[in-house]
Amino acid sequence: MSAEVIAGDKRLEPHRLRSVILGEVHARPFRALATPARVLHFGFDTAGEGAQKDRKALTDLCIRRGVTPPQPADKHFHVNFGGTGLRWEQHSEFTTYTLELPAEPDAIPFHPSAASLATPITLVPQPGPLLVAIDLHLMADRPDHLAVERHFNRPSLAVAENSDGTAVYATDFHTDPDGFVRILVLDRGLGAERAGALVQRLLELETYRTLALLGLPKAQELAPSINRIERRLAELTAALQKASSLADNNRLLDELTALAAELEAGAAGSLFRFGASRAYDDIVQTRLRIIGERKVGGLPTWSSFLARRMAPAIRTCIATEERQANLSRKLARAAQLLRTRVDVEVEQQNRDLLRSMNARTRMQLRLQATVEGLSVAAISYYVVGLFGYMVKGAHDAGWPVDPSLSTAAFVPFAVLAIWWIVRRIRNRHIGKEREYEV
């Protein structure tokens, strides 16, 4: 599909995504399907590298059969091998193969068996675990076909007709002995185009119904863990009221952090699955609205059957996701409260520690002042002693000096000088320490 627009003799430069956006509307078109027909539909889990391997296997098959293979960007592909039509579609996490087979006008529903008709699917390696297997039989309506109950399990039977009554379709959502879910479509004047559209929507309904329910086992798996975390959170919250020591609060905080980590691990692992289940369920409901179901006799329609059986499973997934979110918020609040208590207790301990440090500092200052006074006295004693020896030496040398008087007069000057020197040295050290602190 060309994304360019020609205006006069000029080509307008398109947005780089214009062709993709325009093509998306026409992705996976309906194919005309003549009545009668047999359709076998398979869905495989191809998440991760499975999708590329599957595409390569299909390409190799087409090359071996002399058929043009799908292009690297193609998400859907249709090819005919003899009288069998093969439709391939690749989605984000799964891939479907649909076999379109001719059927006899007067054939009995679902005869011959789907297993005997499914041989073409073995031409390619199985791309991943099988999720969906559907055996759909499209046939013209006849009076003997109205008793659809005899072809299905009556308690699980769901039957409806489309909006204008030109088709009746039925299933019991059970697997037959070959593992296929059977769908019977009775044509009351659909025409090939509308028959192809209805068949594709019914196949999509069953496919997306199966994929939507993949979230239920995950929810059931997480339920015991969530219940245990909820109970333990209530116990820890009660213990929080009684905890008084820093050690107790730290222990409770560690346990709350471990519970939060366990919960977040489960939530992260189920985030995609629960989101996908909601999206697939929305697609199922959309397909049902498009078909426009009408009741047939007193039998339940597909919408009412799925509302009774499928809706609770989807609600379980949604409720589990909401429980995870609410529990995560509660754990965060409890942990924040504990962190606040721990921080306050640590600040109180720091305050007490600073007080004790201040007391020790004051004591050290007193000791330092005492030592400083003793140092001045001791140094002065030695300096005065040295001065006395000098004066005595001068007196003995004949100088007119009185040793005792001169030594006595020198004592005040010596003490003041030494005190000033010691004080200056201390002030110089204190100044350097303040510079380092800044």
CSV table of C-alpha atoms in Angstrom, one decimal:
chain,number,residue,atom,x,y,z
A,1,MET,CA,0.0,0.0,0.0
A,2,SER,CA,1.5,3.3,-1.1
A,3,ALA,CA,1.8,6.0,1.6
A,4,GLU,CA,2.7,8.8,-0.8
A,5,VAL,CA,0.1,11.3,-1.9
A,6,ILE,CA,0.4,13.1,-5.3
A,7,ALA,CA,-0.8,16.6,-5.5
A,8,GLY,CA,-0.7,17.8,-9.1
A,9,ASP,CA,2.8,17.0,-10.3
A,10,LYS,CA,4.3,16.9,-6.8
A,11,ARG,CA,4.6,13.9,-4.4
A,12,LEU,CA,4.0,14.8,-0.7
A,13,GLU,CA,6.4,13.3,1.7
A,14,PRO,CA,4.5,10.9,4.0
A,15,HIS,CA,5.0,10.2,7.7
A,16,ARG,CA,7.2,7.2,8.2
A,17,LEU,CA,4.4,5.3,10.0
A,18,ARG,CA,1.6,6.3,7.6
A,19,SER,CA,1.7,3.0,5.6
A,20,VAL,CA,1.7,1.0,8.8
A,21,ILE,CA,-1.3,2.8,10.2
A,22,LEU,CA,-3.3,2.5,7.0
A,23,GLY,CA,-2.4,-1.1,6.6
A,24,GLU,CA,-3.4,-2.0,10.2
A,25,VAL,CA,-7.1,-1.4,9.3
A,26,HIS,CA,-6.8,-4.1,6.7
A,27,ALA,CA,-4.8,-6.6,8.7
A,28,ARG,CA,-6.1,-10.1,8.9
A,29,PRO,CA,-8.9,-9.7,6.4
A,30,PHE,CA,-11.9,-12.1,6.2
A,31,ARG,CA,-11.8,-14.7,3.5
A,32,ALA,CA,-14.8,-16.0,1.7
A,33,LEU,CA,-15.7,-19.5,2.7
A,34,ALA,CA,-18.1,-21.6,0.7
A,35,THR,CA,-20.6,-23.9,2.5
A,36,PRO,CA,-20.1,-26.7,3.3
A,37,ALA,CA,-16.6,-26.6,4.7
A,38,ARG,CA,-14.5,-28.0,7.5
A,39,VAL,CA,-12.1,-25.7,9.4
A,40,LEU,CA,-9.4,-26.9,11.8
A,41,HIS,CA,-7.8,-24.1,13.8
A,42,PHE,CA,-4.7,-24.5,16.0
A,43,GLY,CA,-3.1,-21.9,18.3
A,44,PHE,CA,0.5,-22.3,19.6
A,45,ASP,CA,2.4,-20.5,22.3
A,46,THR,CA,5.3,-18.8,20.4
A,47,ALA,CA,6.5,-16.3,22.9
A,48,GLY,CA,10.2,-15.4,22.8
A,49,GLU,CA,12.3,-17.0,20.0
A,50,GLY,CA,9.5,-19.4,19.0
A,51,ALA,CA,8.0,-16.9,16.6
A,52,GLN,CA,11.1,-16.6,14.5
A,53,LYS,CA,11.6,-20.3,14.4
A,54,ASP,CA,8.0,-20.8,13.3
A,55,ARG,CA,8.3,-18.2,10.6
A,56,LYS,CA,11.4,-19.9,9.2
A,57,ALA,CA,9.7,-23.3,9.3
A,58,LEU,CA,6.8,-21.9,7.3
A,59,THR,CA,9.1,-20.2,4.8
A,60,ASP,CA,11.0,-23.5,4.3
A,61,LEU,CA,7.7,-25.3,3.7
A,62,CYS,CA,6.6,-22.7,1.1
A,63,ILE,CA,9.9,-22.9,-0.7
A,64,ARG,CA,9.8,-26.7,-0.8
A,65,ARG,CA,6.3,-26.6,-2.3
A,66,GLY,CA,7.2,-23.9,-4.8
A,67,VAL,CA,5.0,-21.2,-3.2
A,68,THR,CA,6.0,-17.6,-2.5
A,69,PRO,CA,6.7,-17.5,1.3
A,70,PRO,CA,5.6,-14.7,3.6
A,71,GLN,CA,7.6,-11.5,3.7
A,72,PRO,CA,9.6,-10.7,6.9
A,73,ALA,CA,7.1,-8.1,8.0
A,74,ASP,CA,4.0,-10.1,7.3
A,75,LYS,CA,1.8,-11.0,10.3
A,76,HIS,CA,-0.7,-13.1,8.3
A,77,PHE,CA,-0.4,-15.3,5.2
A,78,HIS,CA,-2.7,-17.6,3.2
A,79,VAL,CA,-1.7,-20.3,0.7
A,80,ASN,CA,-3.4,-23.2,-1.0
A,81,PHE,CA,-1.8,-26.7,-1.0
A,82,GLY,CA,-4.0,-28.6,-3.4
A,83,GLY,CA,-7.6,-28.5,-2.1
A,84,THR,CA,-6.5,-27.3,1.4
A,85,GLY,CA,-6.2,-23.7,2.3
A,86,LEU,CA,-3.6,-22.8,5.0
A,87,ARG,CA,-4.0,-19.6,6.9
A,88,TRP,CA,-1.1,-18.5,9.2
A,89,GLU,CA,-1.3,-15.6,11.6
A,90,GLN,CA,1.4,-14.4,14.1
A,91,HIS,CA,0.5,-12.5,17.2
A,92,SER,CA,2.5,-11.1,20.1
A,93,GLU,CA,2.7,-14.3,22.1
A,94,PHE,CA,1.0,-16.9,20.0
A,95,THR,CA,0.7,-18.2,16.4
A,96,THR,CA,-2.3,-19.7,14.7
A,97,TYR,CA,-2.6,-22.2,11.8
A,98,THR,CA,-6.0,-22.6,10.2
A,99,LEU,CA,-6.8,-25.4,7.7
A,100,GLU,CA,-9.7,-24.8,5.4
A,101,LEU,CA,-11.0,-28.1,4.0
A,102,PRO,CA,-13.9,-28.9,1.7
A,103,ALA,CA,-16.8,-31.0,3.1
A,104,GLU,CA,-19.5,-33.2,1.7
A,105,PRO,CA,-23.0,-31.5,1.5
A,106,ASP,CA,-24.7,-34.4,3.2
A,107,ALA,CA,-21.9,-35.3,5.7
A,108,ILE,CA,-22.7,-36.0,9.3
A,109,PRO,CA,-21.4,-33.2,11.6
A,110,PHE,CA,-17.8,-33.7,12.6
A,111,HIS,CA,-17.3,-36.8,10.4
A,112,PRO,CA,-14.7,-37.9,9.4
A,113,SER,CA,-12.8,-37.1,12.6
A,114,ALA,CA,-10.6,-34.0,12.9
A,115,ALA,CA,-7.6,-36.2,13.7
A,116,SER,CA,-7.8,-37.8,10.2
A,117,LEU,CA,-8.0,-34.4,8.5
A,118,ALA,CA,-5.3,-32.6,10.5
A,119,THR,CA,-2.3,-34.3,8.7
A,120,PRO,CA,-1.3,-31.1,6.8
A,121,ILE,CA,-0.5,-29.3,10.1
A,122,THR,CA,2.4,-31.9,10.6
A,123,LEU,CA,4.1,-30.5,7.5
A,124,VAL,CA,5.8,-27.9,9.8
A,125,PRO,CA,7.5,-28.6,13.1
A,126,GLN,CA,5.2,-27.7,16.1
A,127,PRO,CA,6.1,-24.1,16.8
A,128,GLY,CA,5.4,-24.3,20.5
A,129,PRO,CA,3.0,-25.7,23.2
A,130,LEU,CA,-0.5,-26.2,21.9
A,131,LEU,CA,-3.1,-23.8,23.3
A,132,VAL,CA,-6.1,-24.0,21.0
A,133,ALA,CA,-7.5,-26.8,18.8
A,134,ILE,CA,-10.9,-26.2,17.1
A,135,ASP,CA,-12.9,-28.4,14.8
A,136,LEU,CA,-15.5,-26.1,13.1
A,137,HIS,CA,-18.0,-27.7,10.7
A,138,LEU,CA,-19.9,-25.2,8.4
A,139,MET,CA,-22.8,-26.8,6.7
A,140,ALA,CA,-26.2,-25.9,5.2
A,141,ASP,CA,-29.1,-25.9,7.6
A,142,ARG,CA,-31.5,-28.9,7.3
A,143,PRO,CA,-34.3,-29.9,9.6
A,144,ASP,CA,-32.4,-32.8,11.0
A,145,HIS,CA,-29.5,-30.5,12.0
A,146,LEU,CA,-31.7,-28.4,14.4
A,147,ALA,CA,-31.3,-31.0,17.1
A,148,VAL,CA,-27.8,-29.8,17.8
A,149,GLU,CA,-28.0,-31.3,21.3
A,150,ARG,CA,-27.1,-34.7,20.1
A,151,HIS,CA,-23.7,-33.5,18.9
A,152,PHE,CA,-22.7,-31.8,22.1
A,153,ASN,CA,-22.7,-32.2,25.9
A,154,ARG,CA,-26.2,-30.9,26.8
A,155,PRO,CA,-25.3,-29.2,30.2
A,156,SER,CA,-22.6,-27.1,28.6
A,157,LEU,CA,-24.3,-26.4,25.3
A,158,ALA,CA,-24.4,-22.8,24.1
A,159,VAL,CA,-26.4,-22.0,20.9
A,160,ALA,CA,-27.2,-18.7,19.3
A,161,GLU,CA,-28.0,-17.2,15.9
A,162,ASN,CA,-26.5,-14.1,14.4
A,163,SER,CA,-28.3,-10.8,14.3
A,164,ASP,CA,-30.4,-11.5,11.2
A,165,GLY,CA,-30.9,-15.2,11.8
A,166,THR,CA,-28.9,-16.3,8.7
A,167,ALA,CA,-26.7,-18.6,10.8
A,168,VAL,CA,-26.9,-20.8,13.9
A,169,TYR,CA,-23.8,-21.7,15.7
A,170,ALA,CA,-23.3,-24.1,18.7
A,171,THR,CA,-20.5,-25.5,20.9
A,172,ASP,CA,-20.2,-27.0,24.4
A,173,PHE,CA,-16.6,-25.8,24.9
A,174,HIS,CA,-15.5,-29.4,25.7
A,175,THR,CA,-12.8,-31.3,23.9
A,176,ASP,CA,-13.7,-34.3,21.9
A,177,PRO,CA,-11.7,-37.6,22.1
A,178,ASP,CA,-9.1,-36.2,19.7
A,179,GLY,CA,-8.6,-33.1,21.8
A,180,PHE,CA,-10.6,-30.6,19.6
A,181,VAL,CA,-13.3,-28.1,20.7
A,182,ARG,CA,-16.2,-28.6,18.3
A,183,ILE,CA,-18.2,-25.7,16.8
A,184,LEU,CA,-21.1,-26.4,14.5
A,185,VAL,CA,-22.3,-23.6,12.2
A,186,LEU,CA,-25.5,-24.0,10.2
A,187,ASP,CA,-25.8,-21.7,7.2
A,188,ARG,CA,-29.3,-20.3,6.6
A,189,GLY,CA,-28.3,-18.0,3.7
A,190,LEU,CA,-25.1,-16.4,4.8
A,191,GLY,CA,-23.2,-16.3,1.5
A,192,ALA,CA,-19.5,-17.0,1.2
A,193,GLU,CA,-18.3,-13.6,2.4
A,194,ARG,CA,-20.4,-13.4,5.5
A,195,ALA,CA,-19.7,-17.1,6.2
A,196,GLY,CA,-16.0,-16.5,6.2
A,197,ALA,CA,-16.4,-13.5,8.5
A,198,LEU,CA,-18.6,-15.4,11.0
A,199,VAL,CA,-16.3,-18.4,11.0
A,200,GLN,CA,-13.2,-16.2,11.6
A,201,ARG,CA,-15.0,-14.4,14.5
A,202,LEU,CA,-16.0,-17.7,16.1
A,203,LEU,CA,-12.5,-19.0,15.8
A,204,GLU,CA,-11.2,-15.8,17.4
A,205,LEU,CA,-13.7,-16.1,20.2
A,206,GLU,CA,-12.5,-19.5,21.2
A,207,THR,CA,-8.9,-18.6,20.8
A,208,TYR,CA,-9.0,-15.4,22.9
A,209,ARG,CA,-11.3,-17.1,25.4
A,210,THR,CA,-8.5,-19.7,26.0
A,211,LEU,CA,-5.8,-17.1,26.2
A,212,ALA,CA,-7.8,-14.9,28.5
A,213,LEU,CA,-8.1,-17.8,31.0
A,214,LEU,CA,-4.3,-18.3,31.2
A,215,GLY,CA,-4.4,-15.7,33.9
A,216,LEU,CA,-6.6,-17.8,36.2
A,217,PRO,CA,-3.9,-20.5,37.1
A,218,LYS,CA,-1.5,-17.7,37.8
A,219,ALA,CA,-4.0,-16.0,40.2
A,220,GLN,CA,-4.6,-19.4,41.9
A,221,GLU,CA,-0.9,-19.9,42.2
A,222,LEU,CA,-0.4,-16.5,43.9
A,223,ALA,CA,-3.4,-16.7,46.2
A,224,PRO,CA,-1.7,-18.7,49.0
A,225,SER,CA,1.3,-16.3,49.0
A,226,ILE,CA,-0.9,-13.2,49.1
A,227,ASN,CA,-3.1,-14.7,51.9
A,228,ARG,CA,0.1,-15.5,54.0
A,229,ILE,CA,1.5,-12.0,53.4
A,230,GLU,CA,-1.8,-10.4,54.4
A,231,ARG,CA,-1.9,-12.4,57.7
A,232,ARG,CA,1.7,-11.7,58.5
A,233,LEU,CA,1.2,-8.0,57.8
A,234,ALA,CA,-1.6,-7.9,60.3
A,235,GLU,CA,0.6,-9.7,62.9
A,236,LEU,CA,3.5,-7.3,62.2
A,237,THR,CA,1.2,-4.2,62.5
A,238,ALA,CA,0.0,-5.5,65.9
A,239,ALA,CA,3.6,-6.1,67.0
A,240,LEU,CA,4.5,-2.6,65.8
A,241,GLN,CA,2.3,-1.2,68.6
A,242,LYS,CA,4.3,-3.0,71.3
A,243,ALA,CA,7.8,-2.7,69.9
A,244,SER,CA,9.8,-0.2,71.8
A,245,SER,CA,13.5,-1.0,71.4
A,246,LEU,CA,15.6,-0.2,68.3
A,247,ALA,CA,16.5,-3.8,67.8
A,248,ASP,CA,12.8,-4.8,67.8
A,249,ASN,CA,11.9,-2.1,65.2
A,250,ASN,CA,14.8,-3.1,63.0
A,251,ARG,CA,13.7,-6.7,63.1
A,252,LEU,CA,10.2,-5.8,62.1
A,253,LEU,CA,11.4,-3.5,59.4
A,254,ASP,CA,13.6,-6.3,58.0
A,255,GLU,CA,10.6,-8.7,57.9
A,256,LEU,CA,8.4,-6.1,56.3
A,257,THR,CA,11.0,-5.5,53.6
A,258,ALA,CA,11.2,-9.2,52.9
A,259,LEU,CA,7.4,-9.4,52.6
A,260,ALA,CA,7.4,-6.5,50.2
A,261,ALA,CA,10.1,-8.0,48.1
A,262,GLU,CA,8.2,-11.3,47.9
A,263,LEU,CA,5.0,-9.5,46.9
A,264,GLU,CA,6.6,-7.4,44.3
A,265,ALA,CA,8.3,-10.4,42.7
A,266,GLY,CA,4.9,-12.1,42.3
A,267,ALA,CA,3.3,-8.9,41.0
A,268,ALA,CA,6.1,-8.4,38.5
A,269,GLY,CA,5.7,-12.0,37.3
A,270,SER,CA,2.0,-11.7,36.9
A,271,LEU,CA,1.8,-8.1,35.5
A,272,PHE,CA,1.8,-9.1,31.8
A,273,ARG,CA,-0.4,-12.2,32.3
A,274,PHE,CA,-3.2,-10.3,34.1
A,275,GLY,CA,-3.0,-7.4,31.6
A,276,ALA,CA,-3.2,-9.8,28.7
A,277,SER,CA,-6.2,-11.6,30.3
A,278,ARG,CA,-8.1,-8.3,30.5
A,279,ALA,CA,-7.2,-7.4,26.9
A,280,TYR,CA,-8.2,-10.8,25.6
A,281,ASP,CA,-11.5,-10.7,27.5
A,282,ASP,CA,-12.2,-7.3,26.0
A,283,ILE,CA,-11.7,-8.8,22.5
A,284,VAL,CA,-14.0,-11.7,23.3
A,285,GLN,CA,-16.8,-9.3,24.4
A,286,THR,CA,-16.2,-7.2,21.3
A,287,ARG,CA,-16.5,-10.2,19.0
A,288,LEU,CA,-19.8,-11.2,20.7
A,289,ARG,CA,-21.2,-7.7,20.3
A,290,ILE,CA,-20.3,-7.6,16.6
A,291,ILE,CA,-22.0,-11.0,15.9
A,292,GLY,CA,-25.1,-9.7,17.6
A,293,GLU,CA,-26.4,-12.9,19.2
A,294,ARG,CA,-30.0,-14.0,19.5
A,295,LYS,CA,-31.4,-16.8,21.6
A,296,VAL,CA,-32.4,-20.1,20.0
A,297,GLY,CA,-35.2,-21.9,21.9
A,298,GLY,CA,-34.5,-22.1,25.6
A,299,LEU,CA,-30.7,-22.7,25.2
A,300,PRO,CA,-28.2,-20.3,26.6
A,301,THR,CA,-26.3,-18.1,24.1
A,302,TRP,CA,-22.5,-17.9,24.0
A,303,SER,CA,-22.6,-14.6,25.8
A,304,SER,CA,-24.7,-15.8,28.7
A,305,PHE,CA,-22.7,-19.0,29.0
A,306,LEU,CA,-19.4,-17.2,29.1
A,307,ALA,CA,-20.8,-14.6,31.5
A,308,ARG,CA,-21.6,-17.4,33.9
A,309,ARG,CA,-18.4,-19.5,33.4
A,310,MET,CA,-15.7,-17.1,32.1
A,311,ALA,CA,-16.5,-13.8,33.8
A,312,PRO,CA,-15.7,-15.2,37.4
A,313,ALA,CA,-12.3,-16.3,36.2
A,314,ILE,CA,-11.5,-12.9,34.8
A,315,ARG,CA,-12.8,-11.2,37.9
A,316,THR,CA,-10.5,-13.5,40.0
A,317,CYS,CA,-7.5,-12.2,38.0
A,318,ILE,CA,-8.6,-8.6,38.4
A,319,ALA,CA,-9.2,-9.1,42.1
A,320,THR,CA,-5.8,-10.7,42.6
A,321,GLU,CA,-4.1,-7.8,40.8
A,322,GLU,CA,-6.0,-5.3,43.0
A,323,ARG,CA,-5.1,-7.3,46.2
A,324,GLN,CA,-1.4,-7.1,45.2
A,325,ALA,CA,-1.7,-3.4,44.6
A,326,ASN,CA,-3.5,-2.7,47.9
A,327,LEU,CA,-1.2,-5.0,49.9
A,328,SER,CA,1.8,-3.3,48.3
A,329,ARG,CA,0.6,0.1,49.5
A,330,LYS,CA,-0.1,-1.2,53.0
A,331,LEU,CA,3.3,-2.7,53.2
A,332,ALA,CA,4.9,0.5,52.1
A,333,ARG,CA,3.0,2.5,54.7
A,334,ALA,CA,3.9,0.1,57.5
A,335,ALA,CA,7.5,0.1,56.4
A,336,GLN,CA,7.6,3.9,56.2
A,337,LEU,CA,6.1,4.1,59.7
A,338,LEU,CA,8.8,1.8,61.0
A,339,ARG,CA,11.6,3.7,59.2
A,340,THR,CA,10.3,6.9,60.9
A,341,ARG,CA,10.4,5.3,64.3
A,342,VAL,CA,13.9,3.9,63.7
A,343,ASP,CA,15.1,7.2,62.4
A,344,VAL,CA,13.7,9.0,65.5
A,345,GLU,CA,15.4,6.4,67.8
A,346,VAL,CA,18.7,6.7,66.0
A,347,GLU,CA,18.5,10.5,66.3
A,348,GLN,CA,17.8,10.2,70.0
A,349,GLN,CA,20.8,7.9,70.4
A,350,ASN,CA,22.9,10.4,68.4
A,351,ARG,CA,21.7,13.2,70.6
A,352,ASP,CA,22.7,11.2,73.7
A,353,LEU,CA,26.0,10.4,72.1
A,354,LEU,CA,26.7,14.0,71.4
A,355,ARG,CA,25.8,15.0,74.9
A,356,SER,CA,28.2,12.4,76.3
A,357,MET,CA,30.9,13.6,73.8
A,358,ASN,CA,30.3,17.2,74.9
A,359,ALA,CA,30.7,16.2,78.6
A,360,ARG,CA,33.9,14.4,77.8
A,361,THR,CA,35.1,17.3,75.8
A,362,ARG,CA,34.5,19.7,78.7
A,363,MET,CA,36.3,17.3,81.0
A,364,GLN,CA,39.2,17.2,78.6
A,365,LEU,CA,39.3,20.9,78.4
A,366,ARG,CA,39.5,21.1,82.2
A,367,LEU,CA,42.2,18.5,82.2
A,368,GLN,CA,44.0,20.4,79.4
A,369,ALA,CA,43.8,23.6,81.4
A,370,THR,CA,45.2,21.9,84.5
A,371,VAL,CA,47.9,20.2,82.5
A,372,GLU,CA,48.7,23.6,80.8
A,373,GLY,CA,49.1,25.3,84.2
A,374,LEU,CA,51.3,22.5,85.5
A,375,SER,CA,53.3,22.7,82.2
A,376,VAL,CA,53.8,26.4,82.6
A,377,ALA,CA,54.9,25.9,86.2
A,378,ALA,CA,57.3,23.0,85.4
A,379,ILE,CA,58.8,24.8,82.4
A,380,SER,CA,59.1,28.0,84.4
A,381,TYR,CA,60.9,26.1,87.1
A,382,TYR,CA,63.5,24.7,84.7
A,383,VAL,CA,63.9,28.1,83.0
A,384,VAL,CA,64.4,29.9,86.3
A,385,GLY,CA,66.9,27.2,87.3
A,386,LEU,CA,68.9,27.8,84.1
A,387,PHE,CA,68.7,31.5,84.7
A,388,GLY,CA,70.0,31.0,88.3
A,389,TYR,CA,73.0,29.1,87.0
A,390,MET,CA,73.7,31.9,84.6
A,391,VAL,CA,73.5,34.6,87.3
A,392,LYS,CA,75.7,32.6,89.7
A,393,GLY,CA,78.3,32.1,86.9
A,394,ALA,CA,78.3,35.9,86.2
A,395,HIS,CA,78.7,36.6,90.0
A,396,ASP,CA,81.6,34.2,90.2
A,397,ALA,CA,83.1,35.9,87.2
A,398,GLY,CA,83.2,39.2,89.1
A,399,TRP,CA,80.1,40.8,87.8
A,400,PRO,CA,78.3,43.0,90.4
A,401,VAL,CA,75.1,40.8,90.4
A,402,ASP,CA,73.2,39.4,93.4
A,403,PRO,CA,72.2,35.8,92.3
A,404,SER,CA,69.3,35.4,94.7
A,405,LEU,CA,67.8,38.8,94.1
A,406,SER,CA,68.2,38.5,90.3
A,407,THR,CA,66.7,35.0,90.2
A,408,ALA,CA,63.7,36.1,92.3
A,409,ALA,CA,63.1,39.1,90.1
A,410,PHE,CA,63.3,36.9,87.0
A,411,VAL,CA,60.6,34.4,88.1
A,412,PRO,CA,57.5,36.6,87.2
A,413,PHE,CA,58.9,37.5,83.8
A,414,ALA,CA,59.7,33.8,83.1
A,415,VAL,CA,56.3,32.6,84.2
A,416,LEU,CA,54.5,35.2,82.0
A,417,ALA,CA,56.6,34.6,79.0
A,418,ILE,CA,56.2,30.8,79.1
A,419,TRP,CA,52.4,31.2,79.7
A,420,TRP,CA,52.2,33.5,76.7
A,421,ILE,CA,54.2,31.1,74.5
A,422,VAL,CA,52.1,28.1,75.5
A,423,ARG,CA,48.9,30.0,74.9
A,424,ARG,CA,50.0,31.2,71.5
A,425,ILE,CA,51.0,27.7,70.5
A,426,ARG,CA,47.6,26.3,71.6
A,427,ASN,CA,45.7,29.1,69.8
A,428,ARG,CA,47.7,28.3,66.6
A,429,HIS,CA,46.7,24.7,66.7
A,430,ILE,CA,43.1,25.5,67.4
A,431,GLY,CA,43.0,27.8,64.4
A,432,LYS,CA,44.4,25.1,62.1
A,433,GLU,CA,41.8,22.6,63.3
A,434,ARG,CA,39.0,25.1,62.5
A,435,GLU,CA,40.4,25.5,59.0
A,436,TYR,CA,40.4,21.8,58.4
A,437,GLU,CA,36.8,21.5,59.7
A,438,VAL,CA,35.7,24.3,57.2
